[in-house]
Amino acid sequence: MMKSRTDYLTFNVPQRMGFVNITADVERIVGESGVQEGLVLVNAMHITASVFINDDEPGLHEDYRKWLEELAPFDPSPQRYQHNRTGEDNADAHHKRQIMGREVVVAVTGGRLDFGPWEQIFYGEFDGRRPKRVLVKVIGE
Amino acid sequence: MMKSRTDYLTFNVPQRMGFVNITADVERIVGESGVQEGLVLVNAMHITASVFINDDEPGLHEDYRKWLEELAPFDPSPQRYQHNRTGEDNADAHHKRQIMGREVVVAVTGGRLDFGPWEQIFYGEFDGRRPKRVLVKVIGE
Amino acid sequence: MMKSRTDYLTFNVPQRMGFVNITADVERIVGESGVQEGLVLVNAMHITASVFINDDEPGLHEDYRKWLEELAPFDPSPQRYQHNRTGEDNADAHHKRQIMGREVVVAVTGGRLDFGPWEQIFYGEFDGRRPKRVLVKVIGE
């Protein structure tokens, strides 16, 4: 008998760019699902945000901020990004999200996230200051 | 009882680089699968193409084209890319595909793609002018 | 009846950066799982490594090495990367892994990896010279 559970998390990051550790939220939902063996999908529901797995180390997050700003600088003018001719100012965020990814899929083994020693799940925000959602879907048995 | 359905889509993009909105195709296949709760995997079957989720906005797609060309320029010569010493001219496409990703996994909830307000699925072609395939696999119940 | 199988592969790449073709390992595990229709998740369990799908062509792998070094240069000093102020020297590896990705999800159809003509699965190491693990999880029926 396949089981599934769907949940939605909401984040309102006060800055334009920021990273939130959501591992405990995902672990809780996996526990509530009753799934012992399966997969959990965690994805940003907005296209200027990411879900990714990496280290919970503030220096690294500063490095990511600087690096992403070099790869796709914030620039609200319509010169650099055609997308910003639509009245938007967040074209850079659509680029940053492609580098960091939309989603992760994690194995559930023995009812728990089957993680290596340092794996932590992050919500990555690139156009914050408003509520945005993350989807968590567990399937298995 | 687990259900599954596998389908293949073929695209022949007339330019070297281009983006095709394939959301309606994936929605149709999910509907035909009869899966109410599950996951759908959508991936490029070629290694010079991507499947990704972002905005259906032509200006943004122009921005992506320009940005990907900066990050990994087309250059058929064997000087920049060793891969092009094999007689190929598409090394840049293998790089662009890593930035944009191979695949997406999307939740199916209540028989539908469980999407945020702006999420759309795209086929991203980086070495077009020939037919190439995308795999869609739905599993669930 | 849903089936699942979980396996772990260990790699000890003698260089800092290297790519290992792990397709045969994943095929073997899928075969042993008995799953005919389903999905297989393959992910790095370390946050300075990747699992990705691309071409098994040595020239391309050289191109990736050079390109990743340009996008996120190795630099153990604490000036370029704040992460290296913690005593680590591998901040670059945490960046390279974001470009190449953590995981792939592959369709299993008729008991086999449902692959396009050139798809091969690679373990990508960016901070090697020690044993590190890859998780393979098959679910389906």
Coordinates of C-alpha atoms in Angstrom, one line a residue, chain A residues 37-39 52-55 57 59-60 62-64 66-67 71 99-100 104-109 114-116 118-119 139-141, chain C residues 1-2 4 6 8 39 41 43-47 71-72 79-83 86 91 94-95 97-99 102-103 105 135 137 139:
Chain A
E37 CA 10.9 3.5 2.7
G38 CA 10.4 6.0 -0.1
L39 CA 11.4 9.4 -1.4
F52 CA 19.3 23.0 -2.2
I53 CA 21.4 20.8 0.1
N54 CA 24.7 22.0 1.4
D55 CA 26.6 23.0 4.6
E57 CA 28.0 27.3 7.8
G59 CA 30.8 31.9 6.0
L60 CA 29.9 29.6 3.1
E62 CA 28.3 34.7 2.6
D63 CA 30.5 33.1 -0.1
Y64 CA 27.4 32.0 -2.0
K66 CA 29.0 37.1 -3.3
W67 CA 29.4 34.4 -5.9
L71 CA 27.4 35.4 -11.8
I99 CA 22.5 27.9 -10.4
M100 CA 21.3 26.8 -7.0
V104 CA 16.0 18.2 -4.0
V105 CA 14.8 14.6 -3.8
V106 CA 15.9 12.8 -0.6
A107 CA 15.8 9.1 0.2
V108 CA 13.6 8.0 3.2
T109 CA 15.1 4.9 4.9
D114 CA 18.9 9.1 4.6
F115 CA 21.6 11.8 4.9
G116 CA 25.4 12.0 4.8
W118 CA 26.8 17.3 6.7
E119 CA 23.7 17.3 4.5
I139 CA 5.7 8.9 -1.2
G140 CA 6.5 5.3 -0.2
E141 CA 5.3 2.7 2.2
Chain C
M1 CA 3.1 -3.9 -3.7
M2 CA 5.8 -1.3 -3.7
S4 CA 12.4 -0.5 -2.6
T6 CA 18.8 1.1 -0.8
Y8 CA 25.6 2.8 -0.8
L39 CA 12.4 5.6 -10.2
L41 CA 17.6 8.3 -7.0
N43 CA 22.9 11.3 -4.9
A44 CA 26.2 12.3 -3.4
M45 CA 26.1 12.0 0.4
H46 CA 28.8 14.6 0.8
I47 CA 28.4 18.3 0.1
L71 CA 33.8 29.6 -12.1
A72 CA 35.0 28.7 -8.6
Q79 CA 40.6 36.1 1.6
R80 CA 38.6 34.8 -1.3
Y81 CA 36.2 32.5 0.6
Q82 CA 35.0 33.1 4.2
H83 CA 34.3 29.4 4.5
T86 CA 36.9 27.9 9.6
A91 CA 35.0 26.3 -0.2
H94 CA 31.0 23.5 -2.3
H95 CA 30.6 25.9 -5.2
R97 CA 29.1 21.0 -6.6
Q98 CA 26.2 23.5 -7.0
I99 CA 27.0 23.9 -10.7
R102 CA 23.8 16.8 -6.0
E103 CA 21.6 14.1 -7.5
V105 CA 16.6 10.8 -10.7
L135 CA 23.3 6.7 -2.1
K137 CA 17.5 4.2 -3.8
I139 CA 11.4 2.5 -5.6

